[in-house]
Structure formats: structure tokens, C-alpha cells
mmCIF file of C-alpha atoms in Angstrom:
data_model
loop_
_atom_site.group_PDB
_atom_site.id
_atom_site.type_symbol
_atom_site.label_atom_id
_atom_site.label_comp_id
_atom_site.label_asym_id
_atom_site.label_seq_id
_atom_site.Cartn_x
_atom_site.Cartn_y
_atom_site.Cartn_z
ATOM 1 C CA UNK A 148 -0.707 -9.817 -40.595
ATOM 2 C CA UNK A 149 -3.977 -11.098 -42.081
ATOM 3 C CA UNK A 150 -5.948 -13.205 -39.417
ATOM 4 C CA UNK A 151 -5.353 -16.734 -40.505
ATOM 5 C CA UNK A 152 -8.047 -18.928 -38.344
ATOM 6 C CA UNK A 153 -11.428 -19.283 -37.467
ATOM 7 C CA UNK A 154 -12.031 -20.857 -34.111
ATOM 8 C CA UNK A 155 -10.195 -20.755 -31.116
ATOM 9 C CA UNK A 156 -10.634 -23.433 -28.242
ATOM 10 C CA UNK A 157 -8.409 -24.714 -25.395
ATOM 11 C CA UNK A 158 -7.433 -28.319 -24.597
ATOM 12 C CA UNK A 159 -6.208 -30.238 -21.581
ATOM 13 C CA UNK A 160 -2.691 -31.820 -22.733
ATOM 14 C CA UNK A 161 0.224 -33.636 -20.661
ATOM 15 C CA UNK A 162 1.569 -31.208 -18.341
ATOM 16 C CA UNK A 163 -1.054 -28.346 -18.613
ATOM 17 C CA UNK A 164 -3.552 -27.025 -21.080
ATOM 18 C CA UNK A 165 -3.322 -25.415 -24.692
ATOM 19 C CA UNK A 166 -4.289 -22.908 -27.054
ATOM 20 C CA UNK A 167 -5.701 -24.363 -30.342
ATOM 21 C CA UNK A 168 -6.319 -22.660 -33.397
ATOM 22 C CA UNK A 169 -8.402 -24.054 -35.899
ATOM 23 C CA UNK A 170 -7.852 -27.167 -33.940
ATOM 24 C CA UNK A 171 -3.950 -27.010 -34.445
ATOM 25 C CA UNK A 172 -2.033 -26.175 -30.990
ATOM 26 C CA UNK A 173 -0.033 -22.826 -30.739
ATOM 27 C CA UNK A 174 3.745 -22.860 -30.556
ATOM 28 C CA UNK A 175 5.742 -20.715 -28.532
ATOM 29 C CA UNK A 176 8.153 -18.444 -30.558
ATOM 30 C CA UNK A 177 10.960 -20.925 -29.757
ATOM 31 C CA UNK A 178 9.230 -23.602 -30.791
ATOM 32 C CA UNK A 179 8.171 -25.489 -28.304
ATOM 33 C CA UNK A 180 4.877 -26.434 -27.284
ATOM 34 C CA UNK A 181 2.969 -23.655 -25.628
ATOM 35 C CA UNK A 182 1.619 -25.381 -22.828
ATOM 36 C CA UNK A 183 0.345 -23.179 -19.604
ATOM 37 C CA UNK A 184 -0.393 -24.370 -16.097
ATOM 38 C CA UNK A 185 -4.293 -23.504 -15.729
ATOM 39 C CA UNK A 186 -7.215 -23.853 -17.538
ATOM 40 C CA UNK A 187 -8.049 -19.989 -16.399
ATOM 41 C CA UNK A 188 -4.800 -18.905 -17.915
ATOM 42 C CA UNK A 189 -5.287 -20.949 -21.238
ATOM 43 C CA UNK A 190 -8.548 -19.376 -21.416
ATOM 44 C CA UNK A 191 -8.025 -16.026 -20.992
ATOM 45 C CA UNK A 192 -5.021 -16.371 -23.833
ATOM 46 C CA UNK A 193 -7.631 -18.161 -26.103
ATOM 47 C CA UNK A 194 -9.647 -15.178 -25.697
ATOM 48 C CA UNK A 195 -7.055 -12.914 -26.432
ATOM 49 C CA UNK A 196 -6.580 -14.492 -30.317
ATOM 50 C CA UNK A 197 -10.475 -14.532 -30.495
ATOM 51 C CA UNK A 198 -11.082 -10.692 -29.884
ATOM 52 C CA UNK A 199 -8.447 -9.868 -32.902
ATOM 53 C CA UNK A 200 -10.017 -8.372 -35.964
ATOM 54 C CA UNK A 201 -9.362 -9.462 -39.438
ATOM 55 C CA UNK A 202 -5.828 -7.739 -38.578
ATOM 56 C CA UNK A 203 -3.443 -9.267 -35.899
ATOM 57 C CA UNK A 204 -2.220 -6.691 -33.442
ATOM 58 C CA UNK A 205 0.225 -9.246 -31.664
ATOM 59 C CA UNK A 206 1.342 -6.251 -29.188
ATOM 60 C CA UNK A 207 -2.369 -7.009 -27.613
ATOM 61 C CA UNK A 208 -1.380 -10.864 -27.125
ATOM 62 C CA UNK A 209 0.383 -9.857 -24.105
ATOM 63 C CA UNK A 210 -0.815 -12.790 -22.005
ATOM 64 C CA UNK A 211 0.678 -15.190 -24.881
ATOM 65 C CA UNK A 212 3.976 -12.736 -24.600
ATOM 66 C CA UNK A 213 4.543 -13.715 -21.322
ATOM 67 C CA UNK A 214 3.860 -17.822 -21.690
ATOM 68 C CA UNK A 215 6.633 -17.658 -24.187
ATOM 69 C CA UNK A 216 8.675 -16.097 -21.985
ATOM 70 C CA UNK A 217 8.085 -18.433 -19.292
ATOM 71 C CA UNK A 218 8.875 -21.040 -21.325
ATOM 72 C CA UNK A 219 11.419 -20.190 -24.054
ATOM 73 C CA UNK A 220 13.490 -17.752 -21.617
ATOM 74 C CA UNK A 221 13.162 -18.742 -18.090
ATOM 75 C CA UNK A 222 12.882 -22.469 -19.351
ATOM 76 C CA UNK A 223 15.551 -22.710 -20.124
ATOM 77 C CA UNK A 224 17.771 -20.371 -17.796
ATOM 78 C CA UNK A 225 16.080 -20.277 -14.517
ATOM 79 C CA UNK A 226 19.705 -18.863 -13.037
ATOM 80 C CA UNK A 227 20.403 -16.499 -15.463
ATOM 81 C CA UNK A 228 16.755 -14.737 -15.087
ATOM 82 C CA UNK A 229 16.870 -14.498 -11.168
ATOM 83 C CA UNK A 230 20.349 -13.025 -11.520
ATOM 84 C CA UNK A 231 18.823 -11.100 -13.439
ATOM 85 C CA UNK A 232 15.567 -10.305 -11.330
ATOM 86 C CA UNK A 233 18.387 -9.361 -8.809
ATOM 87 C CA UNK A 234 19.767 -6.708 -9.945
ATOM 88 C CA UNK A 235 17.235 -4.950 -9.428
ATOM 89 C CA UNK A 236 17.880 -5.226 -5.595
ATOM 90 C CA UNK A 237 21.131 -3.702 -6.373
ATOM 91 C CA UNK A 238 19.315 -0.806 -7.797
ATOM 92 C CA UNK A 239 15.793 -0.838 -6.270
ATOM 93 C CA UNK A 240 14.354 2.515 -7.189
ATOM 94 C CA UNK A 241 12.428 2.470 -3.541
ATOM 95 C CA UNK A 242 16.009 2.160 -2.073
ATOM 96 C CA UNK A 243 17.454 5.085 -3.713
ATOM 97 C CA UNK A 244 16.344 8.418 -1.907
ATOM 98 C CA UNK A 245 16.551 12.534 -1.982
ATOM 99 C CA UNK A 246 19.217 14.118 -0.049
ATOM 100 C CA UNK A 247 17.557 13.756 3.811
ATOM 101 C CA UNK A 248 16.928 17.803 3.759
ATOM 102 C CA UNK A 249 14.486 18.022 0.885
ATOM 103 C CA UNK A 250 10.908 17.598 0.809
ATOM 104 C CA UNK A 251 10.966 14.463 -2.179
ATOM 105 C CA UNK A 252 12.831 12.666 1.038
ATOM 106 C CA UNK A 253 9.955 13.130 3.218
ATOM 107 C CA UNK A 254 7.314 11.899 0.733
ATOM 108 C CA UNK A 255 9.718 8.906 -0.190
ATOM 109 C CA UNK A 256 9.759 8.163 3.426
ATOM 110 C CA UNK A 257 6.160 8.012 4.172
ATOM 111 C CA UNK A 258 5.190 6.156 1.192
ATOM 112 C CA UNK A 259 8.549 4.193 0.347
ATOM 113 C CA UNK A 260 8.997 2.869 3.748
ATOM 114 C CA UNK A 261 6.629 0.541 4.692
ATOM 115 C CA UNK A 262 6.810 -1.646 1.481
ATOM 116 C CA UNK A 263 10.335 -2.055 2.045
ATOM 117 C CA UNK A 264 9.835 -2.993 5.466
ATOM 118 C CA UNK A 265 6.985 -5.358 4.509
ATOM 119 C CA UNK A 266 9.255 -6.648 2.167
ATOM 120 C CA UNK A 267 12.648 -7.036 4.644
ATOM 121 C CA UNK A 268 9.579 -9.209 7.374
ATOM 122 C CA UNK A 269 8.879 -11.589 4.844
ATOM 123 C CA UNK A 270 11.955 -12.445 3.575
ATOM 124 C CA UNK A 271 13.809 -12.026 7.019
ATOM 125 C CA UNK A 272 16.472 -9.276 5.788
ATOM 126 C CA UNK A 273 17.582 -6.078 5.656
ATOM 127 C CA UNK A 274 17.683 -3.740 2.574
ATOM 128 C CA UNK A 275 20.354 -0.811 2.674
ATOM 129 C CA UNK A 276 19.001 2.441 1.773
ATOM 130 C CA UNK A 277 20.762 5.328 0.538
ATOM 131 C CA UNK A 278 20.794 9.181 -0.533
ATOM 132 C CA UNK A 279 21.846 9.910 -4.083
ATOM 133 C CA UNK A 280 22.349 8.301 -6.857
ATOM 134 C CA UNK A 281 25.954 6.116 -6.233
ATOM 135 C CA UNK A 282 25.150 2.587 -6.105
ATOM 136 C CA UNK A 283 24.769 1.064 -2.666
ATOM 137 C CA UNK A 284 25.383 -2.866 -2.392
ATOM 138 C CA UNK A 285 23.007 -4.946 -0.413
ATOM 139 C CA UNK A 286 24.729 -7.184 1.552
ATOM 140 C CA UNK A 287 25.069 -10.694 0.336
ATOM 141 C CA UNK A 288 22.800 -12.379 2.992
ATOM 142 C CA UNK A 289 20.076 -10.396 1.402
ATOM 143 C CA UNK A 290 20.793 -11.189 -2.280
ATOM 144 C CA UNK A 291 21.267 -14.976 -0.717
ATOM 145 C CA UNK A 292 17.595 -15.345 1.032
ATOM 146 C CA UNK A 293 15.938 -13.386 -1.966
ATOM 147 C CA UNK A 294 18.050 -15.885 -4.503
ATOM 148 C CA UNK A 295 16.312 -19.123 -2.658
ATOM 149 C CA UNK A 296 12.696 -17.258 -2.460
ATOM 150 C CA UNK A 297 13.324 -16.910 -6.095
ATOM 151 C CA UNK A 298 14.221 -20.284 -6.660
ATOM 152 C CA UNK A 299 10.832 -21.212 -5.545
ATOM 153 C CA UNK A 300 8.910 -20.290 -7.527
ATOM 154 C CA UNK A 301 7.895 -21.620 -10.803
ATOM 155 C CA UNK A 302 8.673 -20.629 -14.445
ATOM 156 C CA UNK A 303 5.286 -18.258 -14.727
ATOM 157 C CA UNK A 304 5.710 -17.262 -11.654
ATOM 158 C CA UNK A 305 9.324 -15.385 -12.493
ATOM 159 C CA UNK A 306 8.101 -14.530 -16.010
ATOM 160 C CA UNK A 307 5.553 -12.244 -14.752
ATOM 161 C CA UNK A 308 7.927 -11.631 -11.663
ATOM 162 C CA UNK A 309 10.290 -10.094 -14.399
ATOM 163 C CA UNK A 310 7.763 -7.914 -16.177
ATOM 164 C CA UNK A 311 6.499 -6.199 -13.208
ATOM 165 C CA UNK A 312 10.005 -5.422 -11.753
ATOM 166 C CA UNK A 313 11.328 -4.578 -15.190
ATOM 167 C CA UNK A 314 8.279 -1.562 -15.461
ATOM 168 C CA UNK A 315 8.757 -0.598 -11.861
ATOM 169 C CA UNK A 316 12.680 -0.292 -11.633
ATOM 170 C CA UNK A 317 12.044 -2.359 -8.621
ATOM 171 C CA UNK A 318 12.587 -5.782 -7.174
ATOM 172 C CA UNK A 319 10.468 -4.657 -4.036
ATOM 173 C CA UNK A 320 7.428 -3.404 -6.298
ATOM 174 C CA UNK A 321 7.521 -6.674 -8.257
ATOM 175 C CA UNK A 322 7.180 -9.085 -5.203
ATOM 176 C CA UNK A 323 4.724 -6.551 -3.733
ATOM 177 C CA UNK A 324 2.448 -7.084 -6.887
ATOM 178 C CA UNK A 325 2.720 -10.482 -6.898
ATOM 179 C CA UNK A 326 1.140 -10.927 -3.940
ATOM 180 C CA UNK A 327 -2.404 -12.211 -4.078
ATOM 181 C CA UNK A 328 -4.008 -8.950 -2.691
ATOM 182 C CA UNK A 329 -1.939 -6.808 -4.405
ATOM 183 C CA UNK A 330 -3.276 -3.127 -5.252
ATOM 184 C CA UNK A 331 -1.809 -2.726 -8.465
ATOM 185 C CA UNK A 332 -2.324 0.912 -8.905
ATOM 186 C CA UNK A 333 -1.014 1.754 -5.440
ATOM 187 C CA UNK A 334 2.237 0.042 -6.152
ATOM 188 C CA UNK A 335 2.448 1.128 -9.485
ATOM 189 C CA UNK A 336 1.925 4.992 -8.412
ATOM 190 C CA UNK A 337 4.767 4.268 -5.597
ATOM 191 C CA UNK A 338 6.961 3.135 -8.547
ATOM 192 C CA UNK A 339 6.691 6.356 -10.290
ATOM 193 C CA UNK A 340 6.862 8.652 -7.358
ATOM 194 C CA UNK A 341 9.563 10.825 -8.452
ATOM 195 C CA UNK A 342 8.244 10.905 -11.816
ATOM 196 C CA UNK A 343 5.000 12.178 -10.051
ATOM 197 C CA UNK A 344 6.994 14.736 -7.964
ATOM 198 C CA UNK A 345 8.382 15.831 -10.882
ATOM 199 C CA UNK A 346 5.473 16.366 -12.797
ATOM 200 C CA UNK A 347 3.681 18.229 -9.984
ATOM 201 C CA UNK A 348 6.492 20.749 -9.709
ATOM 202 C CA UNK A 349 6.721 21.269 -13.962
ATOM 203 C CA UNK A 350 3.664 20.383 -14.958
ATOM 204 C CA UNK A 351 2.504 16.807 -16.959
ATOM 205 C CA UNK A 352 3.622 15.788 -20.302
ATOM 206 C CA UNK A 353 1.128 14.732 -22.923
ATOM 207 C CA UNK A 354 3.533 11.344 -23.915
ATOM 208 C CA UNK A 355 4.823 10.977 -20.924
ATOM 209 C CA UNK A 356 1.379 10.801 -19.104
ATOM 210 C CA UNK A 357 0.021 8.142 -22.304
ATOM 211 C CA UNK A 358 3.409 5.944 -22.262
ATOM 212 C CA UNK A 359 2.819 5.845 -18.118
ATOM 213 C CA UNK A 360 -0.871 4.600 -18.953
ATOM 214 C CA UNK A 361 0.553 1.693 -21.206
ATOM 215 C CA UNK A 362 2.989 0.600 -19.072
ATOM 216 C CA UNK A 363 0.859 0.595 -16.075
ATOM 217 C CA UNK A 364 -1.658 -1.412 -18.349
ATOM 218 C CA UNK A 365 1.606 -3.974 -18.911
ATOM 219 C CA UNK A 366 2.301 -3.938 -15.385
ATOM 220 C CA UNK A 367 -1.528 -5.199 -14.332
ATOM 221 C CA UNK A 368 -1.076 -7.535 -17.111
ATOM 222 C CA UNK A 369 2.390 -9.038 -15.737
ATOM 223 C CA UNK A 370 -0.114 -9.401 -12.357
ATOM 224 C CA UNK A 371 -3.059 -10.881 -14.113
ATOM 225 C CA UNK A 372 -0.952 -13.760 -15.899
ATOM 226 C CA UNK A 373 0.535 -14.635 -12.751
ATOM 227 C CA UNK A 374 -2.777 -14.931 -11.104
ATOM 228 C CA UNK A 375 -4.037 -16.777 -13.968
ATOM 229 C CA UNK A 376 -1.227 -19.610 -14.045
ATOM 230 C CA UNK A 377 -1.653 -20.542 -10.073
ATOM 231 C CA UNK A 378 -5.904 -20.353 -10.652
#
């Protein structure tokens, strides 16, 4: 698609702030008004329409992505999104181990472990591992304290929320990176550990390696935009 503006500004509206071009406020893909919760956040999306050539590349509007998300999708099904969101606690990749006599087990341990258990102290409950690959259910006080933390927070909040546990397979990854010091690369490389494992044992993949690289760069992104809408 040809680039079909000039300038690109933001404006303080009811409710929030807004991306104008050529003085004409964006839309989300829905329809509705696209109207963001910080100036920071507006910004950075404003500045994501200016850097485009005289081409679009809309898969670089990521930030924009995830506004319409938050407002189209989670907007207007907050319930159906954290159901959503978790089950991924039903399947947390950081809850599913090796068999307890191989060496992946160990590893998993060590560097599984202690996100999990940061996770279980700060929402007061208890996540049920398991060996394998059958599904293990967590027990419905769990799903019931992480449904009200959920609940909490606000429409950006469980956009990005959704991203980042979407790329990481896990619910415990995605609240990890959420939080405000969050070391995205550190959780993102504890996401992939098997996939790491893996490669050191068989050697790396070309693709594989290059479609890691854009989905960690999605992942930060997913962290940025939440950081952004709470500036």
C-alpha cells in the first residue's frame, strides 16, 4: 500500500490520547476510535507511521497491532481473553518437564524453577508440575487467584499480557515479562529451553534460528507496549 499522508502528530482526546494523520485521527480495525492510555504510548505509535517509507509495511506497526487488540478484542470480551490467557496455565511449557532421569530435567530444574516459584509467592498458589507430555490440571484455587489477578488489570495490560504468553507457550513467562524489571531476553531464552537443548545436541537451523529472532523481537515488543500504556 502506497503511503497516503504526510504528517503525523498525537493529540490529547477524552479518555486518552490519539494518533492523527494528516490531522484526521486513526481508527482501530474495528472501527472504533483508537484511543491509548499515555502520551508515551501514543507517541511511540505516531512514530511508528512516521518511519514508513513511501511503502506501508503494516507488519512493522506492531505497537498499533496491539492497541487494536486491546480495544477491538479484549474490549469487548475481557472474560473470554483471560480464559483464554488461562489456558496456558493448563499447559505452561515451564510446567511440563523431562522424565526425572535425564539431563534436559536437570537443566529445566535449575533454570525453570525459580520463576515458577516466584510466580506461585506472588500470587499465593501452587502450580503442579509434571513429567511428560499428558496434560496435568492445576487445581482450581490456582486458576481462581490467577482469574482475579487477571481481572485487574486493564485492557492494554492483557493485550500485551496475551502476546507475550502466546510467543512463550507460557502463562508464567508472560507475567514474568510484564513485570517492570523484567529481563526480556532471560525469560525469553527460558521459554525456548528445549528448543535450545535441542539445537545444542543437532546442531542450529538457519529458519529456525531467524523465525526465533522475530518472535523474540514480538515478544520485547508485547513488553514495550505494556510499559508504554502505564508511562
Amino acid at each position: 500500500m502506497k503511503r497516503f499522508y504526510e504528517t503525523v502528530s498525537t493529540d490529547k482526546v477524552d479518555g486518552g490520547w490519539q494518533v492523527t494523520l494528516d490531522g484526521r485521527a486513526i481508527k482501530t480495525v474495528g472501527g472504533l476510535p483508537q484511543i491509548v492510555p499515555s502520551s508515551a504510548l501514543a507517541k511511540a505509535m505516531a512514530d511508528e507511521w512516521a518511519s514508513q517509507g513511501d511503502e506501508l509495511d503494516t507488519a512493522t506497526l506492531l505497537l498499533r497491532d496491539a492497541a487494536d487488540h486491546a480495544i477491538d478484542i479484549i474490549g469487548a470480551g475481557r472474560e473470554l481473553a483471560i480464559t483464554k490467557l488461562l489456558t496456558f496455565a493448563e499447559t505452561d511449557t515451564l510446567c511440563y518437564r523431562a522424565d526425572p532421569d535425564e539431563a534436559l530435567y536437570r537443566r529445566q530444574l535449575e533454570r525453570w524453577e525459580p520463576l515458577v516459584k516466584q510466580i506461585e509467592a506472588k500470587h499465593g498458589i501452587k502450580l503442579e508440575r509434571t513429567s511428560g507430555v499428558m496434560h496435568q490440571a492445576q487445581t482450581a484455587e490456582a486458576l481462581t487467584k490467577l482469574r482475579v489477578y487477571l481481572s485487574q488489570m486493564d485492557d492494554f495490560a492483557l493485550s500485551a499480557l496475551t502476546t507475550a504468553t502466546s510467543l512463550a507457550a507460557s502463562l508464567c513467562a508472560g507475567l514474568a515479562a510484564l513485570e517492570e524489571d523484567a529481563d526480556a531476553d532471560a525469560i525469553w531464552a527460558l521459554a525456548n529451553l528445549e528448543e535450545d537443548w535441542q539445537a545444542e545436541q543437532w546442531g542450529w537451523d538457519a529458519a529456525a534460528e531467524e523465525l526465533r529472532t522475530k518472535r523474540l523481537g514480538n515478544f520485547k515488543e508485547a513488553i514495550r507496549f505494556a510499559a508504554l500504556s502505564r508511562s
